[in-house]
Amino acid sequence: MLPQWRTQQVLHERPRELADAVVTFDAPHSQSAHARFLVEEKKAHHIAVIKGNQPLLHQYLKQLPWRDVPLLGKARATAHGRDEIRRIKTATVARGLAFPHSAQAVQIVHRVREHWGIEIKIHRVRDTTFAEDTSHVRTGTAPRAMATLRNPAIRALRLTGCDNIAAGPRKHGRDATRPLATLGTT
């Protein structure tokens, strides 16, 4: 990526090269003078990603009559315990849009279901509480054996009503009889 001063220098040196080019920029740059220069002065086509960090423009785009706009495409995939749905629609926008020379808006909706429950309940706990990603146990079947020991520990803590899995091992580590009591073997 070129430094800012070099980018501006290239843009001023090559005025015609951007006339039919498509430039993209994300939400923080959508209201910048640089983006406006590319679109207004250089006559470049543009794609701007607008999210919630541009509240006025985002609100305007949300208020477009998306329910009346026909669906252009829909994709659904199921993999790794999650269901992903993607939809796309396009709408012509009026001249009142807060970004000059914009003629269309594209709405992309991406939804994922049933993934984060698994991620938070098992994988995140193993990564953060038990520092599985930083473990030095990496050869042979040792990583799988350690995961096999961690999973029942997490499950036992959850069965006893422990909501904070990080606090569970600390509490049980202070008294040698607590783990056995938790498992019901005392």
PDB file of C-alpha atoms in Angstrom:
ATOM      1  CA  MET A   1       0.000   0.000   0.000  1.00  0.00           C
ATOM      2  CA  LEU A   2       1.306   3.423  -0.902  1.00  0.00           C
ATOM      3  CA  PRO A   3       1.812   6.084   1.774  1.00  0.00           C
ATOM      4  CA  GLN A   4      -0.800   8.875   1.767  1.00  0.00           C
ATOM      5  CA  TRP A   5       1.489  11.492   0.171  1.00  0.00           C
ATOM      6  CA  ARG A   6       2.508   9.045  -2.585  1.00  0.00           C
ATOM      7  CA  THR A   7      -1.113   8.077  -3.278  1.00  0.00           C
ATOM      8  CA  GLN A   8      -2.052  11.726  -3.751  1.00  0.00           C
ATOM      9  CA  GLN A   9       0.970  12.294  -5.973  1.00  0.00           C
ATOM     10  CA  VAL A  10       0.034   9.324  -8.204  1.00  0.00           C
ATOM     11  CA  LEU A  11      -3.559  10.544  -8.438  1.00  0.00           C
ATOM     12  CA  HIS A  12      -2.498  14.021  -9.543  1.00  0.00           C
ATOM     13  CA  GLU A  13       0.044  12.686 -12.068  1.00  0.00           C
ATOM     14  CA  ARG A  14      -2.405  10.301 -13.791  1.00  0.00           C
ATOM     15  CA  PRO A  15      -5.700  12.143 -14.221  1.00  0.00           C
ATOM     16  CA  ARG A  16      -7.197   9.957 -16.956  1.00  0.00           C
ATOM     17  CA  GLU A  17      -6.369   6.519 -15.587  1.00  0.00           C
ATOM     18  CA  LEU A  18      -9.169   6.570 -13.009  1.00  0.00           C
ATOM     19  CA  ALA A  19     -12.011   7.656 -15.291  1.00  0.00           C
ATOM     20  CA  ASP A  20     -13.315   4.095 -15.721  1.00  0.00           C
ATOM     21  CA  ALA A  21     -11.693   2.548 -12.655  1.00  0.00           C
ATOM     22  CA  VAL A  22     -13.604   1.224  -9.663  1.00  0.00           C
ATOM     23  CA  VAL A  23     -12.273   2.300  -6.270  1.00  0.00           C
ATOM     24  CA  THR A  24     -13.381   0.768  -2.992  1.00  0.00           C
ATOM     25  CA  PHE A  25     -13.186   2.151   0.506  1.00  0.00           C
ATOM     26  CA  ASP A  26     -14.576   1.221   3.877  1.00  0.00           C
ATOM     27  CA  ALA A  27     -16.840   3.177   6.209  1.00  0.00           C
ATOM     28  CA  PRO A  28     -14.229   5.416   7.909  1.00  0.00           C
ATOM     29  CA  HIS A  29     -13.046   6.676   4.521  1.00  0.00           C
ATOM     30  CA  SER A  30     -16.506   7.131   3.010  1.00  0.00           C
ATOM     31  CA  GLN A  31     -16.736  10.745   4.170  1.00  0.00           C
ATOM     32  CA  SER A  32     -13.091  11.678   3.623  1.00  0.00           C
ATOM     33  CA  ALA A  33     -11.914  14.382   1.235  1.00  0.00           C
ATOM     34  CA  HIS A  34      -9.708  11.777  -0.451  1.00  0.00           C
ATOM     35  CA  ALA A  35     -12.724   9.574  -1.329  1.00  0.00           C
ATOM     36  CA  ARG A  36     -14.680  12.565  -2.578  1.00  0.00           C
ATOM     37  CA  PHE A  37     -11.664  13.616  -4.692  1.00  0.00           C
ATOM     38  CA  LEU A  38     -11.535  10.188  -6.338  1.00  0.00           C
ATOM     39  CA  VAL A  39     -15.229  10.261  -7.163  1.00  0.00           C
ATOM     40  CA  GLU A  40     -15.787  13.923  -8.033  1.00  0.00           C
ATOM     41  CA  GLU A  41     -12.497  14.982  -9.608  1.00  0.00           C
ATOM     42  CA  LYS A  42     -11.191  11.738 -11.074  1.00  0.00           C
ATOM     43  CA  LYS A  43     -14.646  10.453 -12.085  1.00  0.00           C
ATOM     44  CA  ALA A  44     -13.898   6.996 -10.688  1.00  0.00           C
ATOM     45  CA  HIS A  45     -16.696   4.560 -10.024  1.00  0.00           C
ATOM     46  CA  HIS A  46     -16.883   3.655  -6.364  1.00  0.00           C
ATOM     47  CA  ILE A  47     -18.014   1.052  -3.894  1.00  0.00           C
ATOM     48  CA  ALA A  48     -18.216   2.238  -0.294  1.00  0.00           C
ATOM     49  CA  VAL A  49     -18.899  -0.118   2.595  1.00  0.00           C
ATOM     50  CA  ILE A  50     -21.166   1.708   5.038  1.00  0.00           C
ATOM     51  CA  LYS A  51     -21.695   0.352   8.542  1.00  0.00           C
ATOM     52  CA  GLY A  52     -22.885   1.747  11.856  1.00  0.00           C
ATOM     53  CA  ASN A  53     -19.794   3.924  12.353  1.00  0.00           C
ATOM     54  CA  GLN A  54     -21.261   6.318   9.739  1.00  0.00           C
ATOM     55  CA  PRO A  55     -24.584   6.812  11.570  1.00  0.00           C
ATOM     56  CA  LEU A  56     -26.278   9.377   9.305  1.00  0.00           C
ATOM     57  CA  LEU A  57     -25.489   7.629   6.045  1.00  0.00           C
ATOM     58  CA  HIS A  58     -26.168   4.215   7.588  1.00  0.00           C
ATOM     59  CA  GLN A  59     -29.555   5.371   8.870  1.00  0.00           C
ATOM     60  CA  TYR A  60     -30.466   6.796   5.459  1.00  0.00           C
ATOM     61  CA  LEU A  61     -29.572   3.511   3.771  1.00  0.00           C
ATOM     62  CA  LYS A  62     -31.523   1.488   6.337  1.00  0.00           C
ATOM     63  CA  GLN A  63     -34.613   3.569   5.599  1.00  0.00           C
ATOM     64  CA  LEU A  64     -34.641   2.657   1.920  1.00  0.00           C
ATOM     65  CA  PRO A  65     -37.702   0.508   1.070  1.00  0.00           C
ATOM     66  CA  TRP A  66     -35.776  -2.788   1.192  1.00  0.00           C
ATOM     67  CA  ARG A  67     -38.968  -4.820   1.736  1.00  0.00           C
ATOM     68  CA  ASP A  68     -40.204  -3.740  -1.693  1.00  0.00           C
ATOM     69  CA  VAL A  69     -36.891  -4.531  -3.405  1.00  0.00           C
ATOM     70  CA  PRO A  70     -36.738  -7.968  -5.065  1.00  0.00           C
ATOM     71  CA  LEU A  71     -34.140 -10.421  -3.820  1.00  0.00           C
ATOM     72  CA  LEU A  72     -31.301 -10.778  -6.348  1.00  0.00           C
ATOM     73  CA  GLY A  73     -29.591 -13.736  -4.798  1.00  0.00           C
ATOM     74  CA  LYS A  74     -29.664 -16.026  -1.796  1.00  0.00           C
ATOM     75  CA  ALA A  75     -27.162 -18.627  -0.700  1.00  0.00           C
ATOM     76  CA  ARG A  76     -27.413 -21.053   2.165  1.00  0.00           C
ATOM     77  CA  ALA A  77     -24.703 -23.385   3.406  1.00  0.00           C
ATOM     78  CA  THR A  78     -24.397 -25.706   6.363  1.00  0.00           C
ATOM     79  CA  ALA A  79     -20.947 -26.653   7.612  1.00  0.00           C
ATOM     80  CA  HIS A  80     -19.093 -27.147  10.889  1.00  0.00           C
ATOM     81  CA  GLY A  81     -22.276 -27.023  12.963  1.00  0.00           C
ATOM     82  CA  ARG A  82     -23.482 -23.690  11.635  1.00  0.00           C
ATOM     83  CA  ASP A  83     -26.067 -22.545   9.152  1.00  0.00           C
ATOM     84  CA  GLU A  84     -25.039 -19.561   7.004  1.00  0.00           C
ATOM     85  CA  ILE A  85     -27.497 -17.486   4.997  1.00  0.00           C
ATOM     86  CA  ARG A  86     -26.511 -14.680   2.614  1.00  0.00           C
ATOM     87  CA  ARG A  87     -28.921 -12.368   0.750  1.00  0.00           C
ATOM     88  CA  ILE A  88     -28.273  -9.526  -1.668  1.00  0.00           C
ATOM     89  CA  LYS A  89     -30.509  -6.715  -2.946  1.00  0.00           C
ATOM     90  CA  THR A  90     -29.825  -3.517  -4.909  1.00  0.00           C
ATOM     91  CA  ALA A  91     -31.824  -0.297  -5.010  1.00  0.00           C
ATOM     92  CA  THR A  92     -31.542   2.935  -6.960  1.00  0.00           C
ATOM     93  CA  VAL A  93     -30.982   5.887  -4.631  1.00  0.00           C
ATOM     94  CA  ALA A  94     -32.178   9.459  -4.989  1.00  0.00           C
ATOM     95  CA  ARG A  95     -29.833  12.416  -5.266  1.00  0.00           C
ATOM     96  CA  GLY A  96     -30.299  13.157  -1.572  1.00  0.00           C
ATOM     97  CA  LEU A  97     -27.690  10.571  -0.586  1.00  0.00           C
ATOM     98  CA  ALA A  98     -24.970  12.007   1.640  1.00  0.00           C
ATOM     99  CA  PHE A  99     -22.270  10.771  -0.733  1.00  0.00           C
ATOM    100  CA  PRO A 100     -22.090  12.491  -4.140  1.00  0.00           C
ATOM    101  CA  HIS A 101     -22.601  10.679  -7.434  1.00  0.00           C
ATOM    102  CA  SER A 102     -23.956   7.537  -5.783  1.00  0.00           C
ATOM    103  CA  ALA A 103     -26.659   5.906  -7.853  1.00  0.00           C
ATOM    104  CA  GLN A 104     -27.219   2.504  -6.239  1.00  0.00           C
ATOM    105  CA  ALA A 105     -27.201   0.921  -2.823  1.00  0.00           C
ATOM    106  CA  VAL A 106     -26.474  -2.751  -2.246  1.00  0.00           C
ATOM    107  CA  GLN A 107     -27.729  -4.533   0.846  1.00  0.00           C
ATOM    108  CA  ILE A 108     -25.854  -7.675   1.859  1.00  0.00           C
ATOM    109  CA  VAL A 109     -27.282  -9.633   4.777  1.00  0.00           C
ATOM    110  CA  HIS A 110     -25.181 -12.381   6.319  1.00  0.00           C
ATOM    111  CA  ARG A 111     -26.582 -14.471   9.153  1.00  0.00           C
ATOM    112  CA  VAL A 112     -24.956 -17.362  10.991  1.00  0.00           C
ATOM    113  CA  ARG A 113     -26.935 -19.550  13.328  1.00  0.00           C
ATOM    114  CA  GLU A 114     -25.935 -22.150  15.929  1.00  0.00           C
ATOM    115  CA  HIS A 115     -22.227 -21.514  15.622  1.00  0.00           C
ATOM    116  CA  TRP A 116     -21.471 -19.152  18.489  1.00  0.00           C
ATOM    117  CA  GLY A 117     -23.156 -21.323  21.111  1.00  0.00           C
ATOM    118  CA  ILE A 118     -20.631 -24.069  20.461  1.00  0.00           C
ATOM    119  CA  GLU A 119     -17.786 -21.576  20.124  1.00  0.00           C
ATOM    120  CA  ILE A 120     -18.505 -19.882  23.459  1.00  0.00           C
ATOM    121  CA  LYS A 121     -19.363 -22.991  25.470  1.00  0.00           C
ATOM    122  CA  ILE A 122     -16.381 -25.128  24.503  1.00  0.00           C
ATOM    123  CA  HIS A 123     -13.721 -23.619  22.257  1.00  0.00           C
ATOM    124  CA  ARG A 124     -13.528 -20.168  23.824  1.00  0.00           C
ATOM    125  CA  VAL A 125     -13.301 -21.666  27.320  1.00  0.00           C
ATOM    126  CA  ARG A 126     -10.550 -24.034  26.233  1.00  0.00           C
ATOM    127  CA  ASP A 127      -8.677 -21.185  24.523  1.00  0.00           C
ATOM    128  CA  THR A 128      -8.979 -18.564  27.263  1.00  0.00           C
ATOM    129  CA  THR A 129      -9.322 -20.411  30.562  1.00  0.00           C
ATOM    130  CA  PHE A 130      -7.105 -23.381  29.791  1.00  0.00           C
ATOM    131  CA  ALA A 131      -4.810 -21.507  27.326  1.00  0.00           C
ATOM    132  CA  GLU A 132      -5.053 -24.358  24.848  1.00  0.00           C
ATOM    133  CA  ASP A 133      -3.689 -22.292  21.950  1.00  0.00           C
ATOM    134  CA  THR A 134      -0.501 -21.463  23.854  1.00  0.00           C
ATOM    135  CA  SER A 135       0.057 -25.012  25.117  1.00  0.00           C
ATOM    136  CA  HIS A 136       3.489 -26.516  24.524  1.00  0.00           C
ATOM    137  CA  VAL A 137       1.952 -29.979  24.264  1.00  0.00           C
ATOM    138  CA  ARG A 138       2.082 -30.404  20.475  1.00  0.00           C
ATOM    139  CA  THR A 139       3.433 -33.809  19.497  1.00  0.00           C
ATOM    140  CA  GLY A 140       1.796 -37.157  18.926  1.00  0.00           C
ATOM    141  CA  THR A 141      -1.544 -37.776  20.587  1.00  0.00           C
ATOM    142  CA  ALA A 142      -0.768 -35.572  23.600  1.00  0.00           C
ATOM    143  CA  PRO A 143      -2.864 -32.557  22.389  1.00  0.00           C
ATOM    144  CA  ARG A 144      -5.893 -34.802  21.893  1.00  0.00           C
ATOM    145  CA  ALA A 145      -5.357 -36.397  25.313  1.00  0.00           C
ATOM    146  CA  MET A 146      -5.212 -32.983  26.987  1.00  0.00           C
ATOM    147  CA  ALA A 147      -8.430 -31.905  25.220  1.00  0.00           C
ATOM    148  CA  THR A 148     -10.010 -35.171  26.387  1.00  0.00           C
ATOM    149  CA  LEU A 149      -9.145 -34.208  29.975  1.00  0.00           C
ATOM    150  CA  ARG A 150     -10.283 -30.582  29.616  1.00  0.00           C
ATOM    151  CA  ASN A 151     -13.722 -31.371  28.154  1.00  0.00           C
ATOM    152  CA  PRO A 152     -14.983 -33.451  31.121  1.00  0.00           C
ATOM    153  CA  ALA A 153     -13.605 -30.826  33.518  1.00  0.00           C
ATOM    154  CA  ILE A 154     -15.611 -28.118  31.762  1.00  0.00           C
ATOM    155  CA  ARG A 155     -18.698 -30.357  31.652  1.00  0.00           C
ATOM    156  CA  ALA A 156     -18.419 -31.230  35.375  1.00  0.00           C
ATOM    157  CA  LEU A 157     -18.164 -27.560  36.314  1.00  0.00           C
ATOM    158  CA  ARG A 158     -21.194 -26.701  34.165  1.00  0.00           C
ATOM    159  CA  LEU A 159     -23.250 -29.554  35.662  1.00  0.00           C
ATOM    160  CA  THR A 160     -22.622 -28.215  39.149  1.00  0.00           C
ATOM    161  CA  GLY A 161     -23.910 -24.779  38.139  1.00  0.00           C
ATOM    162  CA  CYS A 162     -20.551 -23.065  37.721  1.00  0.00           C
ATOM    163  CA  ASP A 163     -21.163 -20.211  35.277  1.00  0.00           C
ATOM    164  CA  ASN A 164     -17.639 -18.816  35.479  1.00  0.00           C
ATOM    165  CA  ILE A 165     -15.416 -21.636  34.258  1.00  0.00           C
ATOM    166  CA  ALA A 166     -12.273 -19.604  34.972  1.00  0.00           C
ATOM    167  CA  ALA A 167     -13.227 -19.327  38.662  1.00  0.00           C
ATOM    168  CA  GLY A 168     -14.077 -23.050  38.932  1.00  0.00           C
ATOM    169  CA  PRO A 169     -10.534 -24.460  38.689  1.00  0.00           C
ATOM    170  CA  ARG A 170      -9.260 -21.771  41.093  1.00  0.00           C
ATOM    171  CA  LYS A 171     -11.930 -22.651  43.650  1.00  0.00           C
ATOM    172  CA  HIS A 172     -11.301 -26.386  43.295  1.00  0.00           C
ATOM    173  CA  GLY A 173      -7.536 -25.951  43.395  1.00  0.00           C
ATOM    174  CA  ARG A 174      -7.643 -24.452  46.905  1.00  0.00           C
ATOM    175  CA  ASP A 175      -9.103 -27.562  48.520  1.00  0.00           C
ATOM    176  CA  ALA A 176      -8.150 -31.105  47.440  1.00  0.00           C
ATOM    177  CA  THR A 177     -11.569 -32.500  48.482  1.00  0.00           C
ATOM    178  CA  ARG A 178     -13.638 -30.162  46.295  1.00  0.00           C
ATOM    179  CA  PRO A 179     -13.027 -31.878  42.925  1.00  0.00           C
ATOM    180  CA  LEU A 180     -14.112 -35.217  44.359  1.00  0.00           C
ATOM    181  CA  ALA A 181     -17.170 -33.633  45.979  1.00  0.00           C
ATOM    182  CA  THR A 182     -18.084 -31.990  42.677  1.00  0.00           C
ATOM    183  CA  LEU A 183     -17.914 -35.351  40.941  1.00  0.00           C
ATOM    184  CA  GLY A 184     -19.915 -36.951  43.762  1.00  0.00           C
ATOM    185  CA  THR A 185     -17.201 -39.449  44.771  1.00  0.00           C
ATOM    186  CA  THR A 186     -16.559 -38.412  48.375  1.00  0.00           C
TER     187      THR A 186
END
